[in-house]
Coordinates of C-alpha atoms and ligand atoms in Angstrom, one line a residue:
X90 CA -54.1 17.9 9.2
X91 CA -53.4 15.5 12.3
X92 CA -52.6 12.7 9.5
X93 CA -50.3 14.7 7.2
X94 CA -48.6 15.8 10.7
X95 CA -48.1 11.7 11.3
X96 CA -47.1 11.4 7.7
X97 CA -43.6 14.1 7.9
X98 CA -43.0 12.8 11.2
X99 CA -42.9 9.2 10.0
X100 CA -40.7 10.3 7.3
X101 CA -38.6 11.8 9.2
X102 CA -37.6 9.0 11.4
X103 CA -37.3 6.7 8.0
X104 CA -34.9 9.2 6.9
X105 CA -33.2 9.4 10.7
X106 CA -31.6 12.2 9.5
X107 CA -31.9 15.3 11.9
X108 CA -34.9 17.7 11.9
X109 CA -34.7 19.1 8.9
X110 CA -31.7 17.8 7.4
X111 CA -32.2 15.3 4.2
X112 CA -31.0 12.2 3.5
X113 CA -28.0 12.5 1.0
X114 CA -25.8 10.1 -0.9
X115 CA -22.5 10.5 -0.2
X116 CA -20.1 8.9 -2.8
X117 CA -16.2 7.2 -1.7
X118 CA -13.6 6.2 -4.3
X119 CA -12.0 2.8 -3.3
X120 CA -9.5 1.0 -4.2
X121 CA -10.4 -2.3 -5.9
X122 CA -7.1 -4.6 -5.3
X123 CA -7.8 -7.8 -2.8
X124 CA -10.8 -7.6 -1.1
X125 CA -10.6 -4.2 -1.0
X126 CA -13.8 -3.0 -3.0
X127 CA -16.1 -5.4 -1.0
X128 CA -14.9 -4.7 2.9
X129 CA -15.3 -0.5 1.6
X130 CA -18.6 -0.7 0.3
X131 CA -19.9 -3.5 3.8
X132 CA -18.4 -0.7 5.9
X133 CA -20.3 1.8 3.5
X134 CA -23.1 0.2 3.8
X135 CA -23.8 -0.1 7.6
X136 CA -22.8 3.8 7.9
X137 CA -25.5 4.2 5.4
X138 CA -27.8 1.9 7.3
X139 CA -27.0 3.7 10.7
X140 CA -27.0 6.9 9.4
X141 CA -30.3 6.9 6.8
X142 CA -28.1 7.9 4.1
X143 CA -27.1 6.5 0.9
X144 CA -23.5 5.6 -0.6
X145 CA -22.7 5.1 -3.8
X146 CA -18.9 3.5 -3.6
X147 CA -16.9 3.8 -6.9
X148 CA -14.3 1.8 -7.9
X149 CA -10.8 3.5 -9.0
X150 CA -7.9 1.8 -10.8
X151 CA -5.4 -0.7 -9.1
X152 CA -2.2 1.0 -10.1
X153 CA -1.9 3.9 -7.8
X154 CA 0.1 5.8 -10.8
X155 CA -3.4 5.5 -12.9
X156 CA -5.4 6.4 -9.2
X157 CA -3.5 9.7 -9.1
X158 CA -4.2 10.8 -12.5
X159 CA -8.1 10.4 -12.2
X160 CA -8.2 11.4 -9.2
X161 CA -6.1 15.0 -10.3
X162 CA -8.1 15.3 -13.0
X163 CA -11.8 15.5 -10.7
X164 CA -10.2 17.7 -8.4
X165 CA -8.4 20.1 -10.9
X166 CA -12.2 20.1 -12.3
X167 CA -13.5 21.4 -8.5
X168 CA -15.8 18.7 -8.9
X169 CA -18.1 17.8 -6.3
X170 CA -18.7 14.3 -7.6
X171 CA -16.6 12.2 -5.2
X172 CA -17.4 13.1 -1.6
X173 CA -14.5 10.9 0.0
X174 CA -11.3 9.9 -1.4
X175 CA -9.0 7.3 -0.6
X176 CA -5.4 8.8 -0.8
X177 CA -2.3 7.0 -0.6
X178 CA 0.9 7.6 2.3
X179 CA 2.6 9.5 -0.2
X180 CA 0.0 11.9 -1.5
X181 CA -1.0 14.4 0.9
X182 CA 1.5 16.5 -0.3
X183 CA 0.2 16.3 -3.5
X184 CA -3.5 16.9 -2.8
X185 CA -4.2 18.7 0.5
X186 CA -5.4 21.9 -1.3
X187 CA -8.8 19.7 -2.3
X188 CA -9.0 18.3 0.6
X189 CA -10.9 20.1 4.2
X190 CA -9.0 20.1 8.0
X191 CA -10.8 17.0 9.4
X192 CA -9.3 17.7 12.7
X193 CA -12.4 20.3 13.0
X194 CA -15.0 17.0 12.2
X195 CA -13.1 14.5 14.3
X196 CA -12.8 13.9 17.8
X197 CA -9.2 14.6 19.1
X198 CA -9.4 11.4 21.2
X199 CA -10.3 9.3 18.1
X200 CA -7.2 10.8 15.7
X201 CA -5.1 9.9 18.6
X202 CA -5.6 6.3 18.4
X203 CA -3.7 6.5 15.4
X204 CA 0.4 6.1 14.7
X205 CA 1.1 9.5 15.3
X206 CA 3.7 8.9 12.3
X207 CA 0.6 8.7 9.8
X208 CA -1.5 11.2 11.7
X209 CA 1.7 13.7 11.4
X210 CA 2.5 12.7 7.5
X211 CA -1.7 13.6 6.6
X212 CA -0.9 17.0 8.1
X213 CA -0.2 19.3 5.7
X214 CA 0.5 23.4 7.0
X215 CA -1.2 22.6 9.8
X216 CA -4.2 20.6 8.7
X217 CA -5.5 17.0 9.0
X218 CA -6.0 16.3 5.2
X219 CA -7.2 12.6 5.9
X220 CA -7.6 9.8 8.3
X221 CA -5.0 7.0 8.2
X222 CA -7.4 3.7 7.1
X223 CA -4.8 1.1 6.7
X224 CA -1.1 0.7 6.7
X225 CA 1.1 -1.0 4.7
X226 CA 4.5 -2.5 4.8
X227 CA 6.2 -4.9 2.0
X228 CA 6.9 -8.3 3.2
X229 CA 8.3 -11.3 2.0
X230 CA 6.1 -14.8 1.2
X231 CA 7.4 -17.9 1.2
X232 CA 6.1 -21.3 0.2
X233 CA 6.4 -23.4 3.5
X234 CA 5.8 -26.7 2.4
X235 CA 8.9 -26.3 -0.7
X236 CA 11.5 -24.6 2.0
X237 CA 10.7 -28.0 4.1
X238 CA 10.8 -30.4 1.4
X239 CA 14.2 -28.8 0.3
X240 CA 15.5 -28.6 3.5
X241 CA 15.8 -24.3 3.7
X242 CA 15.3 -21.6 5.8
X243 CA 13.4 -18.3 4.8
X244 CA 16.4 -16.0 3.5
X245 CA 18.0 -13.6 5.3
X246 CA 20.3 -11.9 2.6
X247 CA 18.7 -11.4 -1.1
X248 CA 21.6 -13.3 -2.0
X249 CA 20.0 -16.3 -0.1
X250 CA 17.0 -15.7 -1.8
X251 CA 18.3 -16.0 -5.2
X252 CA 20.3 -19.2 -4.4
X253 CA 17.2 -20.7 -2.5
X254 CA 14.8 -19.6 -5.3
X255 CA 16.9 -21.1 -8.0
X256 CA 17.6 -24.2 -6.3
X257 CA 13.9 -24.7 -5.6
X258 CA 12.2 -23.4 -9.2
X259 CA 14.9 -25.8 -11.2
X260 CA 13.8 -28.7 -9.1
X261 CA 10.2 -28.1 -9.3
X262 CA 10.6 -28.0 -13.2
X263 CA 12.9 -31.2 -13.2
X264 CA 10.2 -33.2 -11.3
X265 CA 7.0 -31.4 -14.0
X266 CA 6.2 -28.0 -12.7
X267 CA 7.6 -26.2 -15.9
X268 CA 5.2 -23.1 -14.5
X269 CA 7.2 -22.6 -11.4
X270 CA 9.5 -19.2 -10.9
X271 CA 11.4 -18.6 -7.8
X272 CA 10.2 -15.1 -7.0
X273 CA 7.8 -13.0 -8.2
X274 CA 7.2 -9.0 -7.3
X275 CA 6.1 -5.7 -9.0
X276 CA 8.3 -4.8 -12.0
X277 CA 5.9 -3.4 -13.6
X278 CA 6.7 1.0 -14.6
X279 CA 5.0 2.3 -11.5
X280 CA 4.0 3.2 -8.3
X281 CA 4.7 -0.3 -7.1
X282 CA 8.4 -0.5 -8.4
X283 CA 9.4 2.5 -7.1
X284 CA 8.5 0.7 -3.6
X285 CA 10.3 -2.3 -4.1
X286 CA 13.6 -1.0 -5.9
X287 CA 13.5 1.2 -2.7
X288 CA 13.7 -1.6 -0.6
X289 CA 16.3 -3.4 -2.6
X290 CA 18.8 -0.6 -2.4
X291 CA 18.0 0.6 1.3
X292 CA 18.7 -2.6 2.5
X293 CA 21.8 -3.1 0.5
X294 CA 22.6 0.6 2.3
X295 CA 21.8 2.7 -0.5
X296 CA 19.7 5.4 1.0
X297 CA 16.2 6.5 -0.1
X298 CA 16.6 8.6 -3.4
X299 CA 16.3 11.8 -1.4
X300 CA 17.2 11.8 2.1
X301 CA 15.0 13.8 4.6
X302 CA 17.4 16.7 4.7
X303 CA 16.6 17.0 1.1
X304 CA 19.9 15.7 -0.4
X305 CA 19.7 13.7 -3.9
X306 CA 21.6 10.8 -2.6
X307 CA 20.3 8.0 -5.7
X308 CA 23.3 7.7 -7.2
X309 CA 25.8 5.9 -5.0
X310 CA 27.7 2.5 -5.5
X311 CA 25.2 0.5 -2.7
X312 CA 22.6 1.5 -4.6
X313 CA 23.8 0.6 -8.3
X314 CA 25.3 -2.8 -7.0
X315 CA 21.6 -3.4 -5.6
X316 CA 20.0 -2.5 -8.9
X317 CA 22.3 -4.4 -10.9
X318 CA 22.0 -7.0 -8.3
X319 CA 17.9 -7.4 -9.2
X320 CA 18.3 -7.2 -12.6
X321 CA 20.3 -10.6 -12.5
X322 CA 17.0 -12.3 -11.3
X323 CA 14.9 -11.5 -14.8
X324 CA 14.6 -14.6 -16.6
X325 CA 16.6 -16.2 -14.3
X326 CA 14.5 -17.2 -10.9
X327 CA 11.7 -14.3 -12.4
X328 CA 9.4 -14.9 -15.3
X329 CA 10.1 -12.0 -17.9
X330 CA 6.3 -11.2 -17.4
X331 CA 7.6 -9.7 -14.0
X332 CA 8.4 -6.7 -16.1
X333 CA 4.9 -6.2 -16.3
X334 CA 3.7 -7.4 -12.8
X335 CA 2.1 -5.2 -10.3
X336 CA 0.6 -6.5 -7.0
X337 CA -2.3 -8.6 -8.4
X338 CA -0.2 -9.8 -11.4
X339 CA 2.2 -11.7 -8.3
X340 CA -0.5 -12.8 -6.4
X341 CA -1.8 -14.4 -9.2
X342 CA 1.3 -16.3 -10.1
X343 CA 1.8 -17.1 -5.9
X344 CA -1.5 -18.3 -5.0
X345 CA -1.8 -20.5 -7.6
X346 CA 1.0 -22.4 -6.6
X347 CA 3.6 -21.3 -8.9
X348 CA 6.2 -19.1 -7.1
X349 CA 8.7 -20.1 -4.3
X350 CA 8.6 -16.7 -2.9
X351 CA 6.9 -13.5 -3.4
X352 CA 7.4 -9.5 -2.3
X353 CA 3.7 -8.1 -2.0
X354 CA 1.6 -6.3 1.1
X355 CA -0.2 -7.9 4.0
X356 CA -3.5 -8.6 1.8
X357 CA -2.0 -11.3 -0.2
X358 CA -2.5 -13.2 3.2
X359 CA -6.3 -13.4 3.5
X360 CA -6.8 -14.3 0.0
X361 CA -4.0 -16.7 -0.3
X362 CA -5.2 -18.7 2.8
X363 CA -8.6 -18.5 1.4
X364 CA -10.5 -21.6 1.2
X365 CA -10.3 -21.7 -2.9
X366 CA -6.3 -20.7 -2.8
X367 CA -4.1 -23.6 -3.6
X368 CA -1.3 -22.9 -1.2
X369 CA -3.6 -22.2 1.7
X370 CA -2.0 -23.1 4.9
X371 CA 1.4 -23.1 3.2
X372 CA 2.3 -19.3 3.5
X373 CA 5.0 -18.4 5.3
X374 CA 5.9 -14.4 6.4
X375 CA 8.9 -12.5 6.7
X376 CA 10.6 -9.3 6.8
X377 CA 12.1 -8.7 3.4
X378 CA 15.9 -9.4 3.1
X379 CA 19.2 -7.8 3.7
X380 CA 21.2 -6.5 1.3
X381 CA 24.3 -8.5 2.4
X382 CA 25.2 -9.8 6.0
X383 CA 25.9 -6.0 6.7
X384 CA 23.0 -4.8 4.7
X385 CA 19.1 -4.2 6.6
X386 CA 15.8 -5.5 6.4
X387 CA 13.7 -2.5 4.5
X388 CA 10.1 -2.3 4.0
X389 CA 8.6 0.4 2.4
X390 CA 5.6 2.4 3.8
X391 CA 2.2 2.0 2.0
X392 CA -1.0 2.4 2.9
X393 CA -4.0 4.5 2.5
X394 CA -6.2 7.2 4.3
X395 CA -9.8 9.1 4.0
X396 CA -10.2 12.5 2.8
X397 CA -13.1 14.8 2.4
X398 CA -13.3 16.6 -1.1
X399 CA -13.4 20.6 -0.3
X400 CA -15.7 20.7 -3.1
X401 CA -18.2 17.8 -1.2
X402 CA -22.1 19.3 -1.3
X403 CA -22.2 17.2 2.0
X404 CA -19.0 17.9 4.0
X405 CA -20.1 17.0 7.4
X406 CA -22.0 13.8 6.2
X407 CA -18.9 12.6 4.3
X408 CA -17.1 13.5 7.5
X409 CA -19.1 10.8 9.6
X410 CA -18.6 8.2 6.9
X411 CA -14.9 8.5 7.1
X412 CA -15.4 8.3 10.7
X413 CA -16.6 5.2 10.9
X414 CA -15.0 3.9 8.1
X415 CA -11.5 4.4 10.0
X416 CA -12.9 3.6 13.2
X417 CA -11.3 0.7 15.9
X418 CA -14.6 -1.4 14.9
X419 CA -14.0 -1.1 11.4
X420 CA -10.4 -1.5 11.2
X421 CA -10.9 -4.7 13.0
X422 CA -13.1 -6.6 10.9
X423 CA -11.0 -5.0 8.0
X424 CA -7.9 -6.9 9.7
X425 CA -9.7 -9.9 10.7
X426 CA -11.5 -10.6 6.8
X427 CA -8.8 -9.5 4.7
X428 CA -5.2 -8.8 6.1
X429 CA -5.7 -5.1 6.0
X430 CA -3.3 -3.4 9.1
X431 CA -4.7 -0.9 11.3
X432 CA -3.6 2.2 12.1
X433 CA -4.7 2.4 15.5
X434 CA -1.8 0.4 17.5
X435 CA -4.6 -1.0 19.8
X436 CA -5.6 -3.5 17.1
X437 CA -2.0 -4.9 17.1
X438 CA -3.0 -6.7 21.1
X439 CA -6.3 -7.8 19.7
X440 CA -6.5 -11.5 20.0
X441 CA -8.9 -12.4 17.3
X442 CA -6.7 -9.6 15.0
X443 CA -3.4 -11.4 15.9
X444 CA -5.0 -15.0 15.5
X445 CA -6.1 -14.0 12.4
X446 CA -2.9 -12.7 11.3
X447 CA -0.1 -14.2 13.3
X448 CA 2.6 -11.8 11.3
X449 CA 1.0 -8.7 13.1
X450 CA 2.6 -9.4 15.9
X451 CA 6.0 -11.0 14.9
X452 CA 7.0 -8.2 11.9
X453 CA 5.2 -5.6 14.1
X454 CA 8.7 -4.0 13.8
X455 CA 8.7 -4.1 10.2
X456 CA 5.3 -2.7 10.0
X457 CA 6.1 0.7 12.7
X458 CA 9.7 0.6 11.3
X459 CA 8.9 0.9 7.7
X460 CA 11.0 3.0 5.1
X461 CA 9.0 6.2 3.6
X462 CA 9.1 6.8 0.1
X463 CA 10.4 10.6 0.0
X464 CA 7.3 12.2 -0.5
X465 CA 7.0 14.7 2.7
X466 CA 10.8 16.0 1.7
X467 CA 9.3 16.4 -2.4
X468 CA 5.9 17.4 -1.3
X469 CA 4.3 18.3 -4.9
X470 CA 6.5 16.6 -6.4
X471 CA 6.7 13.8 -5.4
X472 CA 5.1 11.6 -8.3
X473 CA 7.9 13.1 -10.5
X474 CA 10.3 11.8 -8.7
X475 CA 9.2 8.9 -8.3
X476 CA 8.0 7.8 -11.8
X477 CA 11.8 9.5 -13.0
X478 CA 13.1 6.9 -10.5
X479 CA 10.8 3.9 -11.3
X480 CA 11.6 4.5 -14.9
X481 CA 15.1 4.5 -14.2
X482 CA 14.9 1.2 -12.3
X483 CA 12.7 -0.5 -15.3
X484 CA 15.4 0.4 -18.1
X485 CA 17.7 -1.5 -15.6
X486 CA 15.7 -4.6 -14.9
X487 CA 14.7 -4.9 -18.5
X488 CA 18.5 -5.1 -19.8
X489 CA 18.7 -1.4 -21.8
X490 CA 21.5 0.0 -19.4
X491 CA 23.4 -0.6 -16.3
X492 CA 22.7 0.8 -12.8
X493 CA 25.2 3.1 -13.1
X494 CA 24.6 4.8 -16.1
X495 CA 20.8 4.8 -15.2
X496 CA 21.3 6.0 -12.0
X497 CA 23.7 8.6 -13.0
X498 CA 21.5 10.0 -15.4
X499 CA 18.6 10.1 -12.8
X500 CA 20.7 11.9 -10.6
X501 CA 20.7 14.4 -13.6
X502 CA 17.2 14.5 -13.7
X503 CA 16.7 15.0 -9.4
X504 CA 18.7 17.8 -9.6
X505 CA 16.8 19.6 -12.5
X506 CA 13.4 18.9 -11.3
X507 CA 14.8 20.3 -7.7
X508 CA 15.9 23.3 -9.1
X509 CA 19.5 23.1 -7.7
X510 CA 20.4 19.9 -6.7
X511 CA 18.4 19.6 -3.6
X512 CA 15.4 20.0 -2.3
Ligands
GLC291 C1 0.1 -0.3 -1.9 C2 0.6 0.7 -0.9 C3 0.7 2.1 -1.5 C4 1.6 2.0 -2.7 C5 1.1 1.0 -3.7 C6 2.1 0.8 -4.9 O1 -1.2 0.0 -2.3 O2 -0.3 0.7 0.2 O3 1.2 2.9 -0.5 O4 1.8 3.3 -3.3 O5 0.9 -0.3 -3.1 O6 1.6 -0.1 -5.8

């Protein structure tokens, strides 16, 4: 009797789960682009380790169009599968009715760390549908060591950009380098384009598609000229392949040494000043160009949070996991090892963040300043919007129409899916 006593209690510690309660496994979706998969599943793990539970951390497509669909699909299904999900900025309007309140499982002192601007856009009728995890803004690279040796300055206009990228990719392939493009983003139909034809036309002063007041503003002359503007570049300082491009596709082409500049998110800086890049220590980081000396610098808003599936077996477990997981600790090291921002504007007067990423501190403007996709003002429907708009923008890029007859017919398309021209 005594040893079977000794025997449960021992187990219980082993387990050091509370009196009674079991150990569970609690699965988390991640995201899989960067370093991404492998800082989720070391934070995972030493929750896991703390806790005495188990995770099992599943990886979900890179192209957040794809991410959506699977993860609409699991939740349409109720199923109770995927304990915590990582949701992007623009899809709490989408999802909150899967997801629980996690202001009732976090402490108020530990959501407030947070830019109340991402705490506010997770609330949906009142509840906290997720926990910003990492914040995103698009930025411009730049090759530091070819802007030297051809005597330029990072560009302020996009303009500038194209004359600097053209002057620099035709002398690179006059002295051998017939792999090298001036400039290199994501063209690709998706998620990602609608984020950087954003930029383009808000900085040339062409609004954002539909403004906050729920006006269908897309078609306007700033914004055709900056469409029309980008589709100049294809084949001319940007490979063809661009078309096809999304974040990982650039970095590839950039951090092996054959771009002059690039538009991608803070991560591209870890790994391309990792020791096996071949441009480490030649990066350079900006905020992305004007549209014109009277244009702005845009950036759009990215970035992702932690939910807790309503349909989760362990609720309160998965709870704690996304605590931690979003926590100052975490979101440091997540900084530090792979250029992910933080959410919690402590982080940005961190020393060993800031030394680690020195572009934390100069764009921290860019990054509390950035543009948001429309996605509170469209709510549910926001991802028809926005793949009607980053279809638009492909035909334009790829040479079937013009700006203005593709951004007319968008318009067209706003209004129906608004059900009266605005939202
Ligand atoms: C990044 C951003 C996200 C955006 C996506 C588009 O992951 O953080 O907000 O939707 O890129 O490709």
């Amino acid at each position: 009797m005594r040893s079977m006593m000794t025997a449960t209690a021992v187990a219980t510690i082993v387990g050091g789960t509370l009196a009674g309660a079991e150990a569970a496994t609690i699965s988390i979706s991640c995201g899989a682009v960067g370093l991404e998969l492998e800082l989720c599943q070391e934070g995972a793990n030493a929750w896991a380790e703390a806790s005495g539970n188990q995770v099992n951390v599943i990886s979900t497509p890179n192209s957040a169009t794809e991410r959506l669909a699977l993860y609409q699909q699991i939740l349409a299904a109720g199923s109770a599968d995927i304990d915590v999900f990582q949701i992007d900025v623009i899809w709490p309007g989408i999802l909150a009715s899967h997801f629980i309140d996690l202001s009732e499982h976090v402490d108020q002192e530990q959501i407030e760390q947070h830019f109340p601007a991402i705490v506010e856009n997770n609330t949906v009728d009142d509840a906290l549908v997720a926990i910003p995890w990492f914040t995103d803004a698009g930025i411009l690279y730049y090759r530091t060591d070819l802007l030297e040796k051809y005597g330029k300055q990072p560009p302020v206009t996009w303009q500038e950009l194209a004359e600097t990228a053209k002057e620099i990719q035709d002398g690179e392939r006059a002295e051998g380098n017939d792999k090298m493009s001036g400039f290199v983003f994501q063209a690709k139909a998706y998620e990602g384009l609608t984020c950087d034809a954003l930029e383009w036309i808000d900085s040339f002063g062409g609004g954002t598609i539909v403004e906050e007041d729920g006006s269908i503003t897309i078609n306007n002359d700033k914004a055709i000229a900056a469409l029309d503007f980008a589709a100049t570049w294809i084949g001319a300082i940007a490979p063809e392949g661009v078309l096809n491009y999304a974040e990982e596709e650039s970095r590839g082409v950039f951090q092996s040494g054959n771009a002059v500049f690039m538009r991608n998110w803070p991560y591209a800086w870890a790994l391309g000043n990792a020791e096996d890049s071949a441009i480490n220590g030649k990066i350079g980081v900006s905020a992305l160009p004007k549209g014109g000396e009277d244009g702005k610098h845009t950036g759009v808003l990215g970035g992702w949070q932690l939910a807790v599936s309503k349909y989760s077996a362990n609720a309160e477990l998965a709870a704690d996991l996304v605590k931690h997981l979003t926590s100052y600790e975490e979101q440091k090291r997540r900084a530090i090892k792979g250029a992910y921002n933080p959410t919690i504007a402590a982080l940005y007067e961190d020393e060993e963040v800031l030394e680690a990423n020195p572009f934390f501190g100069n764009l921290y403007e860019t990054f509390t300043n950035a543009v948001a996709r429309p996605s509170r003002v469209t709510g549910a429907k926001y991802n028809q919007v926005s793949s009607e708009f980053y279809n638009a923008a492909h035909e334009v890029l790829s040479g079937k129409t013009d700006a203005a007859a593709s951004l007319e017919a968008l318009e067209g398309r706003l209004d129906r899916l608004s059900r009266g021209g605005r939202w």
